Tab-separated table of C-alpha atoms and ligand atoms in Angstrom:
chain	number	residue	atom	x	y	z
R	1	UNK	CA	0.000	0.000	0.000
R	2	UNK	CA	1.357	3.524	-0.520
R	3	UNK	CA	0.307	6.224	1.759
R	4	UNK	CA	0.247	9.749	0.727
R	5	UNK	CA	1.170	12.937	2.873
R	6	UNK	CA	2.174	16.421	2.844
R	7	UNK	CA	5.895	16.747	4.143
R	8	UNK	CA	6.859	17.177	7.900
R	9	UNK	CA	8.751	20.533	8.954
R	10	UNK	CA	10.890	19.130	11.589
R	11	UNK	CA	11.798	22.586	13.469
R	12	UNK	CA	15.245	22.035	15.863
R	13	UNK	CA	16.296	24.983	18.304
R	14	UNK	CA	18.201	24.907	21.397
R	15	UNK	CA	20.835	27.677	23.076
R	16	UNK	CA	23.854	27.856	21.283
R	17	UNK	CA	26.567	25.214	22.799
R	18	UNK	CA	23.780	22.797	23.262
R	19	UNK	CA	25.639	20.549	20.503
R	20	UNK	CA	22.619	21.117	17.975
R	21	UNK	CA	24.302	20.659	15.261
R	22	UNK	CA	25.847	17.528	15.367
R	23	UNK	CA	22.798	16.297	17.212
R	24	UNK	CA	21.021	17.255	13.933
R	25	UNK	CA	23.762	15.827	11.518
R	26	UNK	CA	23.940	12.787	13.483
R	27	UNK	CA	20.210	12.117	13.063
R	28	UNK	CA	19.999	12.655	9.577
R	29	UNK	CA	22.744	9.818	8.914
R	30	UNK	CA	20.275	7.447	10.625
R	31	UNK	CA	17.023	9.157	9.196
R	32	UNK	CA	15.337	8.009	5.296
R	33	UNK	CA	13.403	10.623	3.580
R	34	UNK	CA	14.493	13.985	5.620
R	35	UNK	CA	16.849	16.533	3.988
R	36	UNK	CA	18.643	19.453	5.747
R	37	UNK	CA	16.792	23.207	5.236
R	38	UNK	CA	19.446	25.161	3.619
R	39	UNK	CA	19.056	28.657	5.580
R	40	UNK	CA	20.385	32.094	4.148
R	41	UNK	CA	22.579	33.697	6.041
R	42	UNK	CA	25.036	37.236	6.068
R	43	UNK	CA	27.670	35.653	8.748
R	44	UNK	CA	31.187	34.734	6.854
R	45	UNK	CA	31.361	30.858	6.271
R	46	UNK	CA	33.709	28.983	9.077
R	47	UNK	CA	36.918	27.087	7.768
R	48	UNK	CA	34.866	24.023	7.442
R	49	UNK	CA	31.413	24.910	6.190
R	50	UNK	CA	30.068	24.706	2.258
R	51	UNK	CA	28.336	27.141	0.668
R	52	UNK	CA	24.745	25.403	-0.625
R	53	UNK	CA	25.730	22.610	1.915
R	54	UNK	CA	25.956	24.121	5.227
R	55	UNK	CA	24.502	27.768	4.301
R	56	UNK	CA	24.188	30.066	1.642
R	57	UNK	CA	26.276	32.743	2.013
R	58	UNK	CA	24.910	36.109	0.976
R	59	UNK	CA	25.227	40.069	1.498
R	60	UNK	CA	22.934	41.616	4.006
R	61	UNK	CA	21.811	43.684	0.706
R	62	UNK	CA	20.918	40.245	-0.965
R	63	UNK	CA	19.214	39.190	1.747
R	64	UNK	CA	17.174	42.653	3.067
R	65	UNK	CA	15.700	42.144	-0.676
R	66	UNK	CA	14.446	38.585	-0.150
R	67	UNK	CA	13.172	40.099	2.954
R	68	UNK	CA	11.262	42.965	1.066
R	69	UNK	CA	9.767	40.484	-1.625
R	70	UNK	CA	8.253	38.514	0.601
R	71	UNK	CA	10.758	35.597	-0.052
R	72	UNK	CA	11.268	34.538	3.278
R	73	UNK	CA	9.256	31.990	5.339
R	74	UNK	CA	10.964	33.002	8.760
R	75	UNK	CA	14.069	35.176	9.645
R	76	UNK	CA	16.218	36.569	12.605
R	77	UNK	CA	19.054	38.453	13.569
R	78	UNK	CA	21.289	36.065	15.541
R	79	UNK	CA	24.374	38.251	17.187
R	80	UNK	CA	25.138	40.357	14.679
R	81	UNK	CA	23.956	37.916	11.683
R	82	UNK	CA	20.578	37.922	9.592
R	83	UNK	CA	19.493	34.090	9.508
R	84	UNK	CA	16.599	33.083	7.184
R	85	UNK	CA	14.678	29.930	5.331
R	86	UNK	CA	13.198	31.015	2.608
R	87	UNK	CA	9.294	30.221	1.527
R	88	UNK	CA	9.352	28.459	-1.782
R	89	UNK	CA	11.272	25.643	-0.055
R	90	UNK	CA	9.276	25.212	2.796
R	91	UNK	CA	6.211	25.310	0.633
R	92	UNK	CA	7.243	22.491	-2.129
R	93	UNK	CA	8.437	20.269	0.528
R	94	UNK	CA	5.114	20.149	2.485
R	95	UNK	CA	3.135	20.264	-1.098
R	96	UNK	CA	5.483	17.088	-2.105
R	97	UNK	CA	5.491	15.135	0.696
R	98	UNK	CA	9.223	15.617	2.056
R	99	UNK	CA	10.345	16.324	5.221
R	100	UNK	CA	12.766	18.750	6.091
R	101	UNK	CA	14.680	19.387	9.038
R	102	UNK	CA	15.497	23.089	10.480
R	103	UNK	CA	17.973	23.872	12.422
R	104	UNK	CA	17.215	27.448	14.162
R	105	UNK	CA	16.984	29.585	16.436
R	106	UNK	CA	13.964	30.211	18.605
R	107	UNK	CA	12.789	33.068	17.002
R	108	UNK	CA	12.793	31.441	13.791
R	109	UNK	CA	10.608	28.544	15.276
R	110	UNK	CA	7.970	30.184	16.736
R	111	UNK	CA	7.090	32.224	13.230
R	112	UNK	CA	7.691	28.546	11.504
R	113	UNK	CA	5.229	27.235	14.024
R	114	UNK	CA	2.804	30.276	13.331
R	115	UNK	CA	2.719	30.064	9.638
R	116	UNK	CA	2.501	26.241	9.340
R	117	UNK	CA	0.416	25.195	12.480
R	118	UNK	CA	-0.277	21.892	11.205
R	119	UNK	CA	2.939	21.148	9.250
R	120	UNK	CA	5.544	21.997	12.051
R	121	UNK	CA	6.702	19.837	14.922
R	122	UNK	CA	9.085	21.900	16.887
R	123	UNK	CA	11.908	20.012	19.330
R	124	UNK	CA	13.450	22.241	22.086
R	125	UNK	CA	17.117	20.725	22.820
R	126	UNK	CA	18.772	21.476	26.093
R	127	UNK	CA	22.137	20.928	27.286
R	128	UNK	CA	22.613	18.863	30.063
R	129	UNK	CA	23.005	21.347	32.439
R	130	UNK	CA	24.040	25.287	32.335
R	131	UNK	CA	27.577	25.068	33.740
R	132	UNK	CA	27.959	21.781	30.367
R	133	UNK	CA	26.535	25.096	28.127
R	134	UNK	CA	28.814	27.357	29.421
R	135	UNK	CA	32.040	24.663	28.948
R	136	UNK	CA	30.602	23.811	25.286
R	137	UNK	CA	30.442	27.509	24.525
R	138	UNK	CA	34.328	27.944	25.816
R	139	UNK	CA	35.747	25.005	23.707
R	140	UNK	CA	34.490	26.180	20.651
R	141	UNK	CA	37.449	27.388	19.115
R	142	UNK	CA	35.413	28.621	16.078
R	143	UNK	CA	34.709	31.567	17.925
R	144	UNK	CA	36.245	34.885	19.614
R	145	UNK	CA	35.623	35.650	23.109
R	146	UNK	CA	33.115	38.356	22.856
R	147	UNK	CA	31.402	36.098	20.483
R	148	UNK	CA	31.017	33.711	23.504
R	149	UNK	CA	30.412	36.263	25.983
R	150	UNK	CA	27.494	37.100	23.484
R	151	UNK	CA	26.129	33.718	23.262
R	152	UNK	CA	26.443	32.781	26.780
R	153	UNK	CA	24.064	35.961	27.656
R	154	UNK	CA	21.556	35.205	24.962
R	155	UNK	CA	21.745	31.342	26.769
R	156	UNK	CA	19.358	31.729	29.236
R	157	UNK	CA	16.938	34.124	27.188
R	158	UNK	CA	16.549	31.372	24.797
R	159	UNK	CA	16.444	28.603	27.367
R	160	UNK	CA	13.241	30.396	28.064
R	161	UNK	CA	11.071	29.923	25.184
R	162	UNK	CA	10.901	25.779	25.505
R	163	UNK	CA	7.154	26.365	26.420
R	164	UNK	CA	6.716	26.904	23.141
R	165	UNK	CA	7.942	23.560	21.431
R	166	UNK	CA	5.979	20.290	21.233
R	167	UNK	CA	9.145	18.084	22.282
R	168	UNK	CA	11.956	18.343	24.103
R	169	UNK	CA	15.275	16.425	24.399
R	170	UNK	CA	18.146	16.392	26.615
R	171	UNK	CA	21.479	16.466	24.830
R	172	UNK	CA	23.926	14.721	27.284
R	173	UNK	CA	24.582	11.587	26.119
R	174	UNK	CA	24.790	11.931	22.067
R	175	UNK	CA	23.923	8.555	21.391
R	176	UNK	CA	20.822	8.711	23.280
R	177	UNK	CA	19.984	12.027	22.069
R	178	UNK	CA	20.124	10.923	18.344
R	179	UNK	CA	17.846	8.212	19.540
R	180	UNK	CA	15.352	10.319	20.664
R	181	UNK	CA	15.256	12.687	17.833
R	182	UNK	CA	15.117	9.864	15.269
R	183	UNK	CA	11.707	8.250	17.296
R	184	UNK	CA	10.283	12.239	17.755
R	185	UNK	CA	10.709	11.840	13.832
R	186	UNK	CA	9.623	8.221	13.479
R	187	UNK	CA	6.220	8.995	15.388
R	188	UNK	CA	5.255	12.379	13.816
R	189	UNK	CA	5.430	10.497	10.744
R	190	UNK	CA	2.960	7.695	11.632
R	191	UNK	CA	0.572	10.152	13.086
R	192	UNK	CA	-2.839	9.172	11.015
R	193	UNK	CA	-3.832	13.061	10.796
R	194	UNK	CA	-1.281	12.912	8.306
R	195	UNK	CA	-2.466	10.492	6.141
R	196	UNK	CA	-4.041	12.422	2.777
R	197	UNK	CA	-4.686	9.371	0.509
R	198	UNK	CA	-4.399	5.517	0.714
R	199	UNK	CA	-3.679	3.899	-2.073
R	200	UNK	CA	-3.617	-0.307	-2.104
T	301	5GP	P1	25.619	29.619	13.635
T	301	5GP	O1	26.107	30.964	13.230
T	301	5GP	O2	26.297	29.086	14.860
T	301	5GP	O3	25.634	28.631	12.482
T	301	5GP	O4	24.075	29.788	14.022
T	301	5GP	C1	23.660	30.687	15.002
T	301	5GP	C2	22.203	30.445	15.301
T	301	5GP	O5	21.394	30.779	14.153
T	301	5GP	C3	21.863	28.992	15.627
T	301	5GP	O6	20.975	28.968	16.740
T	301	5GP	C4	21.167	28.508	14.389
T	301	5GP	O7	20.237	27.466	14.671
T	301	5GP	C5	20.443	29.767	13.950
T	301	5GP	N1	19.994	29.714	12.560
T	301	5GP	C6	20.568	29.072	11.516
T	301	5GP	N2	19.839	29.224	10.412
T	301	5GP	C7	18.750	29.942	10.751
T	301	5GP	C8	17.599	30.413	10.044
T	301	5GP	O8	17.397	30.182	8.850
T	301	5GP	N3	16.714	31.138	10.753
T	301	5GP	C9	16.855	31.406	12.068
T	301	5GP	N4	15.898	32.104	12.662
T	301	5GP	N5	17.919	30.990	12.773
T	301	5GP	C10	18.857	30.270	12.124
């Protein structure tokens, strides 16, 4: 039997240093059928990051003008950075039945969450414990001190807005972690609100 459904916007925030991202990469290894949202962004690309891969890489003009057209579906300014997924992506993913997994900030999520109610599951990752953020945020050797200073403070603000995700997960143990995230993905899937069409 083949069963038809819109795609899945699987929305993925936590405080910076929580280990997100490799939570994230980690779970997409194990995961069929999810791809990695793409976001815009005006930050320089670090030593190890792809342009089309990891982000795309534009000028704040570039992306002020998506902005203006209407072109994106959520957006933020992260530090001193503009961060944005734009629309058209979102929008043929859900219409095609693919599901995509975000990886942003807070802010991002909640307008994700208020322009696709019914498409968006949004998972709230925390770090083990505040003092584990604060070490996380210090090893990092991606970034300068004042960055961290930065993203320590902004921490606890965004520890703040898990009220508004569906799931949470505790990021201590990674293996665990990528466990969970892969079932929060597994069940959303099987959930028979999806289901659109049955076909035998
Ligand atoms: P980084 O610069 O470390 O890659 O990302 C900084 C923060 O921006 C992270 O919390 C990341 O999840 C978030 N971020 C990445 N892409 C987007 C996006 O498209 N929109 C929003 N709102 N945040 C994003």
């Amino acid at each position: 039997m083949k069963i038809k459904r819109k795609g899945i916007l699987f929305v993925v925030s936590a405080p910076s240093g929580a280990g997100k991202t490799t939570l994230c990469r980690r779970a997409l290894e194990r995961l069929q059928g999810i791809e990695f949202s793409v976001s815009y962004t005006t930050r320089p690309p670090r030593p190890e990051e792809r342009e089309g891969v990891d982000y795309r890489f534009v000028k704040e003009e570039t992306f002020l003008n998506m902005v203006e057209r209407g072109e994106m579906a959520e957006w933020a300014r992260v530090y001193d950075h503009l961060y944005g997924t734009p629309i058209f992506s979102l929008d043929k993913a859900i219409e095609e039945g693919r599901d995509l997994l975000l990886d942003i900030d807070t802010q991002g999520a909640s307008q994700i969450k208020a322009k696709f109610p019914n498409d968006t599951v949004a998972i709230y990752v925390f770090p083990p414990s505040l003092r584990a953020l604060k070490e996380r945020l210090t090893l990092r050797d991606t970034d300068t001190p004042s960055e961290i200073k930065k993203r320590w403070e902004r921490a606890e603000e965004e520890v703040a807005m898990y009220p508004f995700f569906h799931y949470f997960i505790v990021n201590d143990v990674l293996e665990d972690a990528v466990k969970e995230l892969v079932c929060i993905v597994e069940a959303e899937r099987h959930r028979v609100s999806r289901i659109q069409e049955l076909k035998w």
